[in-house]
Amino acid sequence: MFRLSLNPTRARQSAILLLIAVALTLPFAARADKKKKAEQAAPAVDTGPRKFPFDPKKLVWPSPPNVARIKWLDYFAGSKIDYSAQAAAKPKAGWMDRLAGGQSEQEKENAKAFPFQLIGPYGIAIDSKGLVYAADQRVGAVFIFNPETHETEMIRNGYEAHFGWINGLAIDDDDRLFVSDGKMRRVTIFSPKRELEGQITEGLVDPVGIAIDATNRFLYVVDTQQDQVLVYDADTQKLLRRIGTGGKNHFLTTPGDFGAPQGVAVDGDGNVYVTDTLNNRVEIFDADGNFISTFGKAGDGPGYFARPKGIAVDSDGHIWVADEMQDRLQVFNREGRLLTYIGQGHGELPGQFKALVGVAIDKQNRVYTSEQYPGRLQMFKYVSDTEAAADKAKHDEELQKAAQHRQKNAAAQTAPAKPEPAAGQTPAAPAAPSQSSPPKP
């Protein structure tokens, strides 16, 4: 038989220690419960694209009080990623499952459903529906973005196509897609349903920039290694002629010749614009391939070039040139006078660039640029000459109204005050109207 002996003093000490422990525990428990409730009530953190510490949609060029000619709209970086699916991923298969011949979770994944990010976007084109196509050299795929919904589709190497090193894109008025491939030395043609339709190989060595003259049915392909622009029939794909002298290893500087050209664009009149990259200039030709003029020279400031690559022409005939080394998008008139530009230094903020290489403009005057290092497309709004004139007239009218309002306030402040009647004096009554008869006619 066991005896239980209790010491009254020790029992009291134990009770006191227990009370102290409970008293110390209660605040922490209450605090933890309060924190748990706050976490449950707090909204879930958005894990989507990086947010900027300012509103980029207020960015305009040139800066106020000038009339804005370019406005920042949006950017695209890749296909949408389903983070919830990643969080719910099952654990890897054990060694016994693999020994028995079972597939791991990674092997069971459908590669076609993988999300992709832009890594090295280069050429850009826009179809009749407003969808934006971007050729990513390093991913080996053509990304297709919906600028309204950000939904993304892809034409991928090894699935829908076989690519080597894709560069330029062009889309004709039938929504056929032309993709230049430098490694395969060809231009691949896809139907409006994005099915392989054909290819062009005749005369090509290193195709890069491409453009289509929908009116004259010409396909222009810049061959960088040959220092030439090859002109094809857009329907039969037959080689028609060449622009520039080939076989001179990028050393020619004479007007009408090239040194490693990169980009090409066509305006509404069929004139052709080519970025002569090593010569740091833009050359202009007519629809027959005859040399018209050139502008630009080497330099490191606005209005100069340091390896121009992408080129586009807007609805007003202005020439947009993407300069890779300066990371500057510059806008010129036909005579080569600088009108405005985007990009001051190198960076990843909206309106900044890193390895800017491509530019394209759609029928809604939306301007798209591609840059290599951040792996993104930026979208801007071009304010046309007509829209800018209307904005300027409205701005001038507002300034005139403000000036009239200031003059009115100044006149009211300087007008003489009416004399006040003396104390106890009754103000004089107004004079009675004259009773004389009106003058006879």
Short mmCIF file of C-alpha atoms in Angstrom, two decimals:
data_model
loop_
_atom_site.label_atom_id
_atom_site.label_comp_id
_atom_site.label_asym_id
_atom_site.label_seq_id
_atom_site.Cartn_x
_atom_site.Cartn_y
_atom_site.Cartn_z
CA MET A 1 0.00 0.00 0.00
CA PHE A 2 1.30 3.37 -1.07
CA ARG A 3 1.01 6.39 1.14
CA LEU A 4 0.48 9.83 -0.33
CA SER A 5 1.73 12.53 1.93
CA LEU A 6 1.11 16.21 1.01
CA ASN A 7 3.10 19.08 2.37
CA PRO A 8 0.70 22.07 2.79
CA THR A 9 3.44 24.66 2.08
CA ARG A 10 4.60 22.89 -1.09
CA ALA A 11 1.01 22.54 -2.29
CA ARG A 12 0.42 26.27 -1.92
CA GLN A 13 3.63 27.04 -3.86
CA SER A 14 2.58 24.71 -6.68
CA ALA A 15 -0.84 26.33 -6.90
CA ILE A 16 0.71 29.79 -7.09
CA LEU A 17 3.12 28.73 -9.88
CA LEU A 18 0.24 27.18 -11.82
CA LEU A 19 -1.78 30.38 -11.58
CA ILE A 20 1.20 32.45 -12.80
CA ALA A 21 1.72 30.10 -15.77
CA VAL A 22 -1.94 30.33 -16.75
CA ALA A 23 -1.87 34.11 -16.44
CA LEU A 24 1.17 34.33 -18.69
CA THR A 25 -0.30 31.94 -21.25
CA LEU A 26 -3.69 33.63 -21.67
CA PRO A 27 -2.44 36.88 -23.36
CA PHE A 28 -0.33 34.93 -25.85
CA ALA A 29 -3.22 32.61 -26.65
CA ALA A 30 -5.57 35.55 -27.14
CA ARG A 31 -3.02 37.31 -29.33
CA ALA A 32 -2.49 34.19 -31.44
CA ASP A 33 -6.24 33.75 -31.85
CA LYS A 34 -6.59 37.39 -32.88
CA LYS A 35 -3.74 37.03 -35.43
CA LYS A 36 -5.33 33.88 -36.87
CA LYS A 37 -8.66 35.64 -37.34
CA ALA A 38 -6.92 38.61 -39.01
CA GLU A 39 -5.10 36.30 -41.42
CA GLN A 40 -8.35 34.60 -42.31
CA ALA A 41 -10.07 37.94 -42.93
CA ALA A 42 -7.18 39.37 -45.00
CA PRO A 43 -7.52 39.04 -48.80
CA ALA A 44 -5.27 36.59 -50.61
CA VAL A 45 -2.04 38.01 -51.96
CA ASP A 46 -2.02 38.35 -55.73
CA THR A 47 0.89 36.34 -57.09
CA GLY A 48 0.52 37.58 -60.65
CA PRO A 49 2.84 39.84 -62.68
CA ARG A 50 5.05 42.36 -60.97
CA LYS A 51 3.26 45.54 -59.91
CA PHE A 52 4.79 48.98 -60.35
CA PRO A 53 4.99 51.55 -57.53
CA PHE A 54 3.19 54.08 -59.77
CA ASP A 55 0.46 54.17 -62.39
CA PRO A 56 2.29 53.55 -65.70
CA LYS A 57 -0.82 54.38 -67.74
CA LYS A 58 -0.19 58.04 -66.94
CA LEU A 59 3.13 57.97 -68.79
CA VAL A 60 3.15 60.10 -71.95
CA TRP A 61 5.77 61.38 -74.38
CA PRO A 62 6.66 64.20 -74.68
CA SER A 63 6.05 65.32 -71.12
CA PRO A 64 3.39 67.95 -70.23
CA PRO A 65 2.67 70.74 -70.95
CA ASN A 66 3.43 69.49 -74.47
CA VAL A 67 0.68 67.70 -76.34
CA ALA A 68 1.13 63.95 -75.76
CA ARG A 69 1.99 61.94 -78.88
CA ILE A 70 2.70 58.56 -77.25
CA LYS A 71 0.97 56.94 -74.28
CA TRP A 72 1.99 53.79 -72.40
CA LEU A 73 -0.75 51.14 -72.33
CA ASP A 74 0.37 47.65 -71.28
CA TYR A 75 2.97 44.90 -71.48
CA PHE A 76 3.06 41.16 -72.20
CA ALA A 77 5.54 38.64 -70.83
CA GLY A 78 4.15 35.17 -71.57
CA SER A 79 1.30 32.76 -71.05
CA LYS A 80 -0.83 32.83 -67.93
CA ILE A 81 0.42 30.59 -65.13
CA ASP A 82 -2.03 28.61 -62.98
CA TYR A 83 -0.46 28.95 -59.53
CA SER A 84 -3.21 26.91 -57.85
CA ALA A 85 -2.36 23.88 -59.99
CA GLN A 86 1.26 24.14 -58.94
CA ALA A 87 0.34 24.33 -55.26
CA ALA A 88 -1.84 21.24 -55.57
CA ALA A 89 0.89 19.19 -57.27
CA LYS A 90 1.18 15.64 -56.01
CA PRO A 91 4.41 14.32 -54.44
CA LYS A 92 6.98 12.60 -56.59
CA ALA A 93 6.74 8.87 -57.22
CA GLY A 94 8.72 6.73 -54.81
CA TRP A 95 11.60 4.45 -55.81
CA MET A 96 9.37 1.37 -55.57
CA ASP A 97 6.91 2.87 -58.06
CA ARG A 98 9.73 3.73 -60.46
CA LEU A 99 11.21 0.24 -60.03
CA ALA A 100 7.83 -1.22 -60.93
CA GLY A 101 7.80 0.81 -64.13
CA GLY A 102 5.43 3.57 -63.01
CA GLN A 103 5.78 7.14 -64.34
CA SER A 104 6.76 10.05 -62.14
CA GLU A 105 4.46 13.05 -61.84
CA GLN A 106 6.86 15.03 -64.07
CA GLU A 107 6.62 12.37 -66.77
CA LYS A 108 2.83 12.36 -66.54
CA GLU A 109 2.67 16.13 -67.15
CA ASN A 110 1.50 17.18 -70.59
CA ALA A 111 4.28 19.32 -72.05
CA LYS A 112 1.76 21.10 -74.27
CA ALA A 113 0.13 22.57 -71.16
CA PHE A 114 3.37 24.00 -69.75
CA PRO A 115 3.32 27.76 -69.19
CA PHE A 116 6.01 29.67 -71.11
CA GLN A 117 7.53 33.08 -70.57
CA LEU A 118 9.07 35.25 -73.25
CA ILE A 119 12.85 34.96 -73.19
CA GLY A 120 14.11 36.42 -76.47
CA PRO A 121 11.27 38.04 -78.46
CA TYR A 122 12.30 39.56 -81.77
CA GLY A 123 9.93 40.12 -84.71
CA ILE A 124 6.32 41.31 -84.23
CA ALA A 125 3.23 41.21 -86.47
CA ILE A 126 -0.50 41.91 -86.01
CA ASP A 127 -3.34 40.10 -87.78
CA SER A 128 -6.74 41.42 -88.92
CA LYS A 129 -8.33 40.51 -85.56
CA GLY A 130 -5.80 42.58 -83.62
CA LEU A 131 -3.92 39.55 -82.23
CA VAL A 132 -0.23 40.22 -81.67
CA TYR A 133 2.38 37.68 -82.83
CA ALA A 134 5.91 37.65 -81.37
CA ALA A 135 8.75 35.39 -82.54
CA ASP A 136 10.81 34.24 -79.55
CA GLN A 137 14.23 33.08 -80.71
CA ARG A 138 15.27 31.31 -77.52
CA VAL A 139 11.97 29.67 -76.65
CA GLY A 140 11.63 28.59 -80.27
CA ALA A 141 7.99 29.58 -80.55
CA VAL A 142 5.65 32.22 -81.89
CA PHE A 143 3.59 33.71 -79.05
CA ILE A 144 0.11 34.98 -79.94
CA PHE A 145 -1.33 37.55 -77.52
CA ASN A 146 -4.83 38.94 -77.26
CA PRO A 147 -4.17 42.56 -76.16
CA GLU A 148 -7.65 42.87 -74.68
CA THR A 149 -7.76 39.70 -72.53
CA HIS A 150 -4.05 38.74 -72.31
CA GLU A 151 -4.98 35.22 -73.44
CA THR A 152 -1.98 33.52 -75.03
CA GLU A 153 -1.58 30.86 -77.69
CA MET A 154 1.59 29.47 -79.21
CA ILE A 155 3.05 27.93 -82.36
CA ARG A 156 5.79 25.77 -80.86
CA ASN A 157 8.87 24.08 -82.17
CA GLY A 158 8.37 20.33 -82.12
CA TYR A 159 4.56 20.52 -81.98
CA GLU A 160 2.87 22.79 -84.49
CA ALA A 161 6.08 23.59 -86.40
CA HIS A 162 9.77 22.93 -86.74
CA PHE A 163 11.88 26.02 -86.11
CA GLY A 164 15.61 26.64 -85.96
CA TRP A 165 16.26 30.31 -85.15
CA ILE A 166 13.20 32.45 -85.88
CA ASN A 167 13.57 36.18 -86.44
CA GLY A 168 11.00 38.18 -88.38
CA LEU A 169 7.22 37.95 -88.77
CA ALA A 170 4.78 39.31 -91.34
CA ILE A 171 1.04 38.79 -91.89
CA ASP A 172 -0.72 39.46 -95.20
CA ASP A 173 -4.29 40.66 -95.71
CA ASP A 174 -5.48 37.03 -95.78
CA ASP A 175 -3.97 36.46 -92.30
CA ARG A 176 -1.28 34.14 -93.63
CA LEU A 177 1.74 34.18 -91.32
CA PHE A 178 5.31 34.39 -92.69
CA VAL A 179 8.16 33.43 -90.30
CA SER A 180 11.82 33.96 -91.20
CA ASP A 181 14.19 31.28 -89.88
CA GLY A 182 17.90 32.05 -90.05
CA LYS A 183 19.13 28.62 -89.05
CA MET A 184 16.89 26.80 -91.54
CA ARG A 185 17.56 29.45 -94.24
CA ARG A 186 13.91 29.76 -95.11
CA VAL A 187 10.64 31.60 -94.64
CA THR A 188 7.86 29.34 -93.35
CA ILE A 189 4.25 30.11 -94.31
CA PHE A 190 1.24 29.27 -92.12
CA SER A 191 -2.44 29.40 -93.08
CA PRO A 192 -4.95 31.54 -91.17
CA LYS A 193 -5.67 28.38 -89.13
CA ARG A 194 -1.92 28.31 -88.25
CA GLU A 195 -1.29 25.16 -90.23
CA LEU A 196 1.91 24.76 -92.24
CA GLU A 197 1.21 25.85 -95.81
CA GLY A 198 4.59 26.18 -97.49
CA GLN A 199 8.07 27.63 -97.37
CA ILE A 200 10.46 29.85 -99.30
CA THR A 201 14.12 28.86 -99.63
CA GLU A 202 15.21 30.28 -102.99
CA GLY A 203 18.21 32.58 -102.62
CA LEU A 204 18.11 32.78 -98.80
CA VAL A 205 21.12 32.51 -96.50
CA ASP A 206 20.21 34.41 -93.30
CA PRO A 207 16.67 35.83 -93.44
CA VAL A 208 15.84 38.26 -90.63
CA GLY A 209 13.37 41.12 -91.09
CA ILE A 210 10.38 40.65 -93.39
CA ALA A 211 7.49 42.83 -94.56
CA ILE A 212 4.58 42.56 -96.99
CA ASP A 213 3.31 45.10 -99.49
CA ALA A 214 -0.35 44.03 -99.60
CA THR A 215 -1.14 46.36 -102.54
CA ASN A 216 1.63 45.28 -104.90
CA ARG A 217 1.76 41.72 -103.50
CA PHE A 218 5.48 41.85 -102.67
CA LEU A 219 7.21 40.01 -99.85
CA TYR A 220 10.42 41.73 -98.71
CA VAL A 221 13.00 39.59 -96.86
CA VAL A 222 16.16 41.12 -95.39
CA ASP A 223 19.14 38.76 -95.68
CA THR A 224 21.71 40.03 -93.21
CA GLN A 225 24.62 37.88 -94.36
CA GLN A 226 24.14 38.71 -98.03
CA ASP A 227 23.67 42.47 -97.34
CA GLN A 228 20.56 42.43 -99.52
CA VAL A 229 16.78 42.69 -99.48
CA LEU A 230 15.18 39.91 -101.53
CA VAL A 231 11.82 40.66 -103.16
CA TYR A 232 9.35 37.79 -103.77
CA ASP A 233 5.89 37.50 -105.23
CA ALA A 234 3.75 37.12 -102.10
CA ASP A 235 1.36 34.70 -103.83
CA THR A 236 3.65 32.50 -105.95
CA GLN A 237 6.72 32.88 -103.68
CA LYS A 238 8.97 33.39 -106.71
CA LEU A 239 12.10 35.51 -106.34
CA LEU A 240 11.66 38.69 -108.39
CA ARG A 241 14.75 40.81 -107.69
CA ARG A 242 17.32 41.88 -105.11
CA ILE A 243 18.04 45.29 -103.59
CA GLY A 244 21.68 46.06 -102.71
CA THR A 245 25.03 44.60 -103.67
CA GLY A 246 25.89 41.25 -102.11
CA GLY A 247 29.14 39.49 -101.32
CA LYS A 248 31.02 42.47 -99.84
CA ASN A 249 31.06 41.29 -96.18
CA HIS A 250 29.19 44.30 -94.74
CA PHE A 251 31.81 46.84 -95.93
CA LEU A 252 29.71 48.83 -98.42
CA THR A 253 28.58 52.31 -97.41
CA THR A 254 27.38 53.65 -100.78
CA PRO A 255 23.73 54.79 -100.93
CA GLY A 256 21.49 51.91 -101.93
CA ASP A 257 23.84 49.28 -100.46
CA PHE A 258 23.88 47.78 -96.98
CA GLY A 259 26.09 46.68 -94.13
CA ALA A 260 24.31 43.85 -92.25
CA PRO A 261 20.73 45.18 -92.65
CA GLN A 262 18.13 43.97 -90.14
CA GLY A 263 14.63 45.46 -90.41
CA VAL A 264 12.25 46.37 -93.23
CA ALA A 265 8.89 48.16 -93.40
CA VAL A 266 6.50 49.31 -96.15
CA ASP A 267 4.30 52.41 -96.14
CA GLY A 268 0.89 52.94 -97.74
CA ASP A 269 2.47 54.10 -101.02
CA GLY A 270 4.62 50.99 -101.37
CA ASN A 271 7.88 52.70 -100.38
CA VAL A 272 10.36 50.44 -98.59
CA TYR A 273 12.33 51.39 -95.46
CA VAL A 274 15.40 49.36 -94.40
CA THR A 275 17.55 49.67 -91.28
CA ASP A 276 21.16 49.56 -92.47
CA THR A 277 22.47 48.41 -89.10
CA LEU A 278 26.26 48.61 -89.36
CA ASN A 279 26.04 51.88 -91.29
CA ASN A 280 23.71 53.35 -88.63
CA ARG A 281 21.16 54.71 -91.07
CA VAL A 282 17.76 54.15 -92.68
CA GLU A 283 17.51 53.78 -96.46
CA ILE A 284 14.33 54.39 -98.46
CA PHE A 285 13.41 52.78 -101.81
CA ASP A 286 10.35 52.94 -104.05
CA ALA A 287 8.15 49.95 -104.94
CA ASP A 288 10.40 49.16 -107.92
CA GLY A 289 13.50 48.95 -105.73
CA ASN A 290 14.96 52.30 -106.80
CA PHE A 291 16.93 54.18 -104.15
CA ILE A 292 15.21 57.38 -102.94
CA SER A 293 17.05 58.72 -99.90
CA THR A 294 18.76 57.95 -96.63
CA PHE A 295 19.00 59.52 -93.18
CA GLY A 296 20.79 58.95 -89.89
CA LYS A 297 24.37 58.71 -88.68
CA ALA A 298 26.29 57.13 -85.82
CA GLY A 299 25.97 58.72 -82.39
CA ASP A 300 24.89 58.09 -78.82
CA GLY A 301 22.13 60.62 -78.34
CA PRO A 302 18.57 61.29 -79.53
CA GLY A 303 18.42 61.63 -83.30
CA TYR A 304 21.45 59.39 -83.83
CA PHE A 305 21.78 55.66 -84.31
CA ALA A 306 23.83 52.93 -82.66
CA ARG A 307 22.79 49.65 -84.32
CA PRO A 308 19.20 50.32 -85.46
CA LYS A 309 17.18 47.13 -85.97
CA GLY A 310 13.37 47.14 -85.96
CA ILE A 311 11.46 49.63 -88.10
CA ALA A 312 7.79 50.51 -88.71
CA VAL A 313 5.78 53.26 -90.43
CA ASP A 314 2.64 54.75 -88.84
CA SER A 315 -0.55 55.99 -90.49
CA ASP A 316 0.87 59.52 -90.81
CA GLY A 317 4.03 58.35 -92.57
CA HIS A 318 6.34 58.77 -89.57
CA ILE A 319 9.21 56.30 -89.29
CA TRP A 320 9.74 54.45 -85.98
CA VAL A 321 13.19 52.96 -85.42
CA ALA A 322 14.21 50.60 -82.58
CA ASP A 323 17.83 51.15 -81.55
CA GLU A 324 19.28 48.18 -79.67
CA MET A 325 22.43 49.71 -78.20
CA GLN A 326 20.82 52.96 -77.09
CA ASP A 327 17.59 51.22 -76.01
CA ARG A 328 15.69 54.08 -77.58
CA LEU A 329 12.60 54.09 -79.81
CA GLN A 330 12.84 57.14 -82.08
CA VAL A 331 10.27 58.69 -84.41
CA PHE A 332 11.39 60.57 -87.55
CA ASN A 333 9.74 62.28 -90.48
CA ARG A 334 10.58 61.36 -94.07
CA GLU A 335 13.46 63.86 -94.13
CA GLY A 336 15.04 62.27 -91.06
CA ARG A 337 14.12 64.99 -88.54
CA LEU A 338 13.61 63.61 -85.03
CA LEU A 339 10.02 64.17 -83.83
CA THR A 340 10.03 62.42 -80.45
CA TYR A 341 11.49 59.37 -78.73
CA ILE A 342 10.98 56.91 -75.86
CA GLY A 343 13.73 55.53 -73.67
CA GLN A 344 16.27 57.27 -71.46
CA GLY A 345 18.95 54.85 -70.38
CA HIS A 346 18.51 51.10 -69.94
CA GLY A 347 15.90 49.66 -67.57
CA GLU A 348 12.89 47.45 -67.01
CA LEU A 349 10.33 50.06 -65.97
CA PRO A 350 7.51 50.99 -68.36
CA GLY A 351 8.92 53.12 -71.16
CA GLN A 352 12.44 51.80 -70.62
CA PHE A 353 14.12 49.09 -72.67
CA LYS A 354 16.82 46.43 -72.52
CA ALA A 355 18.09 45.25 -75.90
CA LEU A 356 15.23 46.81 -77.87
CA VAL A 357 15.01 45.05 -81.23
CA GLY A 358 11.48 45.07 -82.66
CA VAL A 359 8.63 47.49 -83.35
CA ALA A 360 5.27 47.12 -85.10
CA ILE A 361 2.14 49.30 -85.42
CA ASP A 362 -1.43 48.09 -85.90
CA LYS A 363 -4.42 49.77 -87.56
CA GLN A 364 -5.59 51.19 -84.22
CA ASN A 365 -2.29 53.09 -83.87
CA ARG A 366 -1.09 50.79 -81.11
CA VAL A 367 2.70 50.46 -81.10
CA TYR A 368 4.34 47.23 -79.91
CA THR A 369 8.02 46.84 -79.01
CA SER A 370 10.08 43.73 -78.24
CA GLU A 371 13.17 43.59 -76.04
CA GLN A 372 15.49 40.67 -75.47
CA TYR A 373 16.60 40.76 -71.84
CA PRO A 374 13.41 41.37 -69.84
CA GLY A 375 11.63 39.10 -72.31
CA ARG A 376 8.58 41.28 -72.88
CA LEU A 377 6.47 43.25 -75.30
CA GLN A 378 5.37 46.77 -74.42
CA MET A 379 2.28 48.39 -75.91
CA PHE A 380 1.95 52.12 -76.52
CA LYS A 381 -0.71 54.33 -78.10
CA TYR A 382 0.35 56.62 -80.93
CA VAL A 383 -1.61 59.89 -81.01
CA SER A 384 -2.08 60.71 -84.69
CA ASP A 385 -1.57 64.16 -86.21
CA THR A 386 -5.35 64.69 -86.41
CA GLU A 387 -5.88 63.66 -82.77
CA ALA A 388 -2.95 65.79 -81.64
CA ALA A 389 -4.32 68.85 -83.48
CA ALA A 390 -7.69 68.37 -81.75
CA ASP A 391 -5.98 68.00 -78.36
CA LYS A 392 -3.92 71.14 -78.99
CA ALA A 393 -7.01 73.15 -79.99
CA LYS A 394 -8.80 72.00 -76.83
CA HIS A 395 -5.75 72.84 -74.71
CA ASP A 396 -5.43 76.31 -76.27
CA GLU A 397 -9.15 76.95 -75.66
CA GLU A 398 -8.77 76.01 -71.99
CA LEU A 399 -5.75 78.32 -71.67
CA GLN A 400 -7.71 81.18 -73.28
CA LYS A 401 -10.64 80.70 -70.91
CA ALA A 402 -8.29 80.66 -67.94
CA ALA A 403 -6.62 83.89 -69.13
CA GLN A 404 -10.02 85.62 -69.56
CA HIS A 405 -11.04 84.49 -66.07
CA ARG A 406 -7.83 85.95 -64.59
CA GLN A 407 -8.36 89.24 -66.43
CA LYS A 408 -11.93 89.45 -65.14
CA ASN A 409 -10.81 88.88 -61.55
CA ALA A 410 -8.02 91.45 -61.90
CA ALA A 411 -10.47 94.07 -63.29
CA ALA A 412 -12.88 93.47 -60.40
CA GLN A 413 -10.11 93.99 -57.87
CA THR A 414 -8.87 97.28 -59.41
CA ALA A 415 -12.34 98.92 -59.98
CA PRO A 416 -12.97 102.08 -57.74
CA ALA A 417 -15.27 101.45 -54.76
CA LYS A 418 -18.60 103.40 -54.49
CA PRO A 419 -18.56 106.12 -51.72
CA GLU A 420 -20.46 105.24 -48.59
CA PRO A 421 -23.10 107.82 -47.29
CA ALA A 422 -22.13 109.85 -44.18
CA ALA A 423 -23.47 108.82 -40.79
CA GLY A 424 -27.10 109.93 -40.36
CA GLN A 425 -27.40 111.08 -43.95
CA THR A 426 -30.21 109.65 -46.06
CA PRO A 427 -29.06 108.38 -49.47
CA ALA A 428 -30.32 110.51 -52.36
CA ALA A 429 -33.33 109.14 -54.20
CA PRO A 430 -32.83 108.26 -57.85
CA ALA A 431 -33.83 110.98 -60.34
CA ALA A 432 -37.39 110.77 -61.71
CA PRO A 433 -37.72 110.02 -65.40
CA SER A 434 -38.26 113.02 -67.72
CA GLN A 435 -41.91 113.87 -68.56
CA SER A 436 -41.09 115.55 -71.87
CA SER A 437 -42.78 114.18 -74.94
CA PRO A 438 -40.74 112.02 -77.26
CA PRO A 439 -39.16 113.80 -80.22
CA LYS A 440 -41.24 114.11 -83.32
CA PRO A 441 -40.12 112.10 -86.28
#
